[in-house]
Coordinates of C-alpha atoms in Angstrom, one line a residue:
M26 CA -7.6 -23.0 0.7
N27 CA -9.3 -20.9 3.3
N28 CA -8.1 -17.3 3.1
K29 CA -8.7 -14.9 5.8
F30 CA -9.8 -11.4 4.7
I31 CA -8.8 -8.2 6.5
S32 CA -10.7 -4.9 5.9
V33 CA -8.5 -2.1 4.6
G34 CA -10.9 0.6 3.6
K35 CA -14.4 1.6 2.5
I36 CA -15.9 2.7 -0.8
L37 CA -17.3 6.1 0.2
N38 CA -18.7 7.4 -3.0
F39 CA -18.0 7.8 -6.7
H40 CA -15.6 10.4 -8.2
G41 CA -16.4 11.8 -11.6
I42 CA -18.6 10.0 -14.1
K43 CA -16.3 7.2 -15.2
G44 CA -16.9 4.9 -12.2
D45 CA -13.8 5.9 -10.1
A46 CA -14.4 5.1 -6.4
K47 CA -13.4 7.3 -3.5
V48 CA -11.9 5.0 -0.9
G49 CA -11.5 5.9 2.7
F50 CA -8.8 4.3 4.8
S51 CA -6.8 4.4 8.0
K52 CA -4.1 7.1 8.3
G53 CA -0.7 5.8 7.3
Q54 CA -2.0 3.1 4.9
E55 CA -1.7 5.1 1.7
E56 CA 1.4 3.3 0.3
F57 CA 0.0 -0.1 1.1
L58 CA -3.3 0.6 -0.6
L59 CA -1.7 2.2 -3.6
S60 CA 0.5 -0.9 -4.0
L61 CA -2.5 -3.2 -4.4
D62 CA -3.8 -4.6 -7.7
C63 CA -6.9 -6.3 -6.3
V64 CA -9.3 -5.9 -3.4
F65 CA -12.4 -7.8 -2.5
V66 CA -16.0 -6.8 -1.5
K67 CA -18.2 -9.1 0.4
N68 CA -21.3 -10.3 -1.3
G69 CA -23.4 -12.4 1.1
S70 CA -20.8 -14.9 2.4
E71 CA -18.6 -14.7 -0.7
Y72 CA -15.7 -12.3 -1.4
K73 CA -15.8 -10.9 -4.9
P74 CA -12.5 -9.7 -6.4
L75 CA -12.3 -6.2 -7.9
N76 CA -9.2 -5.7 -10.0
I77 CA -7.7 -2.2 -9.7
Q78 CA -6.8 -0.6 -13.0
N79 CA -5.2 2.4 -11.3
S80 CA -5.3 4.2 -8.0
R81 CA -4.0 7.6 -6.8
L82 CA -4.1 9.7 -3.7
N83 CA -6.5 12.6 -3.7
K84 CA -6.4 14.7 -0.5
S85 CA -7.6 12.3 2.2
V86 CA -9.0 9.6 0.0
I87 CA -7.7 7.2 -2.6
L88 CA -9.3 7.2 -6.0
M89 CA -9.5 3.6 -7.4
K90 CA -10.6 2.7 -10.9
F91 CA -11.8 -0.9 -10.9
E92 CA -11.9 -3.1 -14.1
G93 CA -15.4 -3.4 -15.6
I94 CA -16.7 -0.4 -13.5
D95 CA -17.1 2.3 -16.1
S96 CA -19.9 4.6 -14.9
I97 CA -21.6 5.9 -11.8
D98 CA -24.3 3.3 -12.2
D99 CA -21.8 0.5 -12.2
L100 CA -20.2 1.8 -9.0
L101 CA -23.4 2.7 -7.0
P102 CA -24.1 -0.9 -5.8
L103 CA -20.6 -0.8 -4.3
K104 CA -21.1 2.5 -2.4
G105 CA -20.6 1.9 1.3
Q106 CA -19.0 -1.5 0.9
I107 CA -16.0 -2.3 3.0
I108 CA -13.0 -3.4 0.9
F109 CA -10.8 -6.3 2.0
V110 CA -7.5 -7.9 1.0
E111 CA -6.3 -11.4 1.7
E112 CA -4.4 -11.7 4.9
N113 CA -1.3 -13.2 3.1
V114 CA -1.1 -10.1 0.9
I115 CA -0.9 -7.9 4.1
R116 CA 1.7 -10.3 5.6
E117 CA 3.9 -10.0 2.5
K118 CA 4.0 -6.2 2.8
L119 CA 4.4 -6.0 6.6
E120 CA 7.7 -4.5 7.8
E121 CA 9.7 -6.5 10.3
D122 CA 8.3 -4.6 13.2
E123 CA 4.7 -4.4 12.0
F124 CA 2.0 -6.8 13.1
L125 CA -1.7 -7.4 12.4
I126 CA -3.9 -6.0 15.2
D127 CA -5.7 -9.3 15.8
E128 CA -2.3 -11.1 16.4
L129 CA -1.6 -8.8 19.3
V130 CA -4.9 -9.3 21.1
G131 CA -4.5 -12.0 23.7
L132 CA -0.7 -11.8 24.0
S133 CA 0.7 -11.8 27.5
V134 CA 2.7 -8.7 28.6
F135 CA 5.9 -9.0 30.6
D136 CA 8.4 -6.6 31.9
I137 CA 12.1 -6.9 31.2
N138 CA 12.5 -9.0 34.4
D139 CA 10.0 -11.5 33.0
N140 CA 7.3 -10.6 35.5
K141 CA 3.8 -11.1 33.9
L142 CA 2.0 -7.8 34.0
G143 CA -1.2 -8.7 32.2
F144 CA -2.4 -9.3 28.6
V145 CA -3.5 -7.3 25.6
V146 CA -7.3 -6.9 25.3
G147 CA -7.4 -4.5 22.4
V148 CA -5.5 -2.1 20.1
S149 CA -6.6 1.5 19.4
N150 CA -5.0 4.5 17.8
N151 CA -4.9 8.1 19.1
G152 CA -3.9 9.6 15.8
A153 CA -0.2 9.6 16.5
N154 CA 0.4 6.0 17.7
D155 CA -1.2 2.6 18.1
L156 CA -2.0 2.0 21.8
L157 CA -2.2 -1.5 23.4
S158 CA -5.0 -1.8 25.9
V159 CA -3.5 -4.1 28.6
K160 CA -5.6 -5.7 31.3
T161 CA -3.2 -5.8 34.3
N162 CA -3.1 -8.4 37.1
S163 CA -5.0 -5.9 39.2
K164 CA -7.8 -5.9 36.5
N165 CA -7.1 -2.3 35.5
I166 CA -7.0 -1.4 31.8
C167 CA -3.8 0.6 30.9
L168 CA -2.8 2.0 27.6
V169 CA 0.7 1.4 26.4
P170 CA 1.9 3.3 23.3
F171 CA 3.1 0.8 20.7
V172 CA 6.4 2.5 20.1
K173 CA 10.0 1.4 20.4
A174 CA 10.5 3.3 23.6
F175 CA 8.1 1.0 25.4
I176 CA 7.9 -2.2 23.4
I177 CA 11.1 -4.2 23.8
S178 CA 10.0 -7.3 21.8
V179 CA 6.9 -9.0 20.4
S180 CA 6.8 -12.7 19.8
I181 CA 3.6 -14.0 18.1
K182 CA 5.0 -17.5 18.4
D183 CA 5.5 -17.3 22.2
K184 CA 2.4 -15.2 22.6
K185 CA 4.5 -12.7 24.5
I186 CA 5.2 -8.9 24.5
V187 CA 8.0 -7.5 26.6
I188 CA 7.7 -3.9 27.6
N189 CA 9.9 -1.4 29.3
N190 CA 7.5 -0.7 32.2
Q191 CA 9.0 2.7 33.1
E192 CA 7.5 5.1 35.6
G193 CA 4.9 2.6 36.6
L194 CA 3.3 2.5 33.1
L195 CA 1.3 -0.6 34.2
Q196 CA 0.1 -1.0 37.7

């Protein structure tokens, strides 16, 4: 079974002397990360599991205690490592209106009258919202806030996003 792995954070440093890891993550992902009981680090081409004994939020980082990592020396080789989870774990925890970024890239964008406006070339975040970068028919790149006011529907199956193209959002 070939699992896809998605990066969810990074081991920034140690915390204290018992091998707790300071983990950096994207804003808004606290609950998801705190719900995990296992993450992976990449070792060459292999993904090595790290079982999480406990995790807690500490200011802007999450402190994770991994099984078998009981000192700073145990943790140091992991410093700077990106942590991953299996894609299916993320899917199980996605809300109905949440999507994986790589699923949105490449989708065609239509207005409510079913006119094709362009396609998604990327997704970014301005701190408040995710933004879809849409390459329009006129080859412009336009940013569309990924919020209910603009996004009418998303169908991964039909590779289609319908937007409310108000006030000439996309030209």
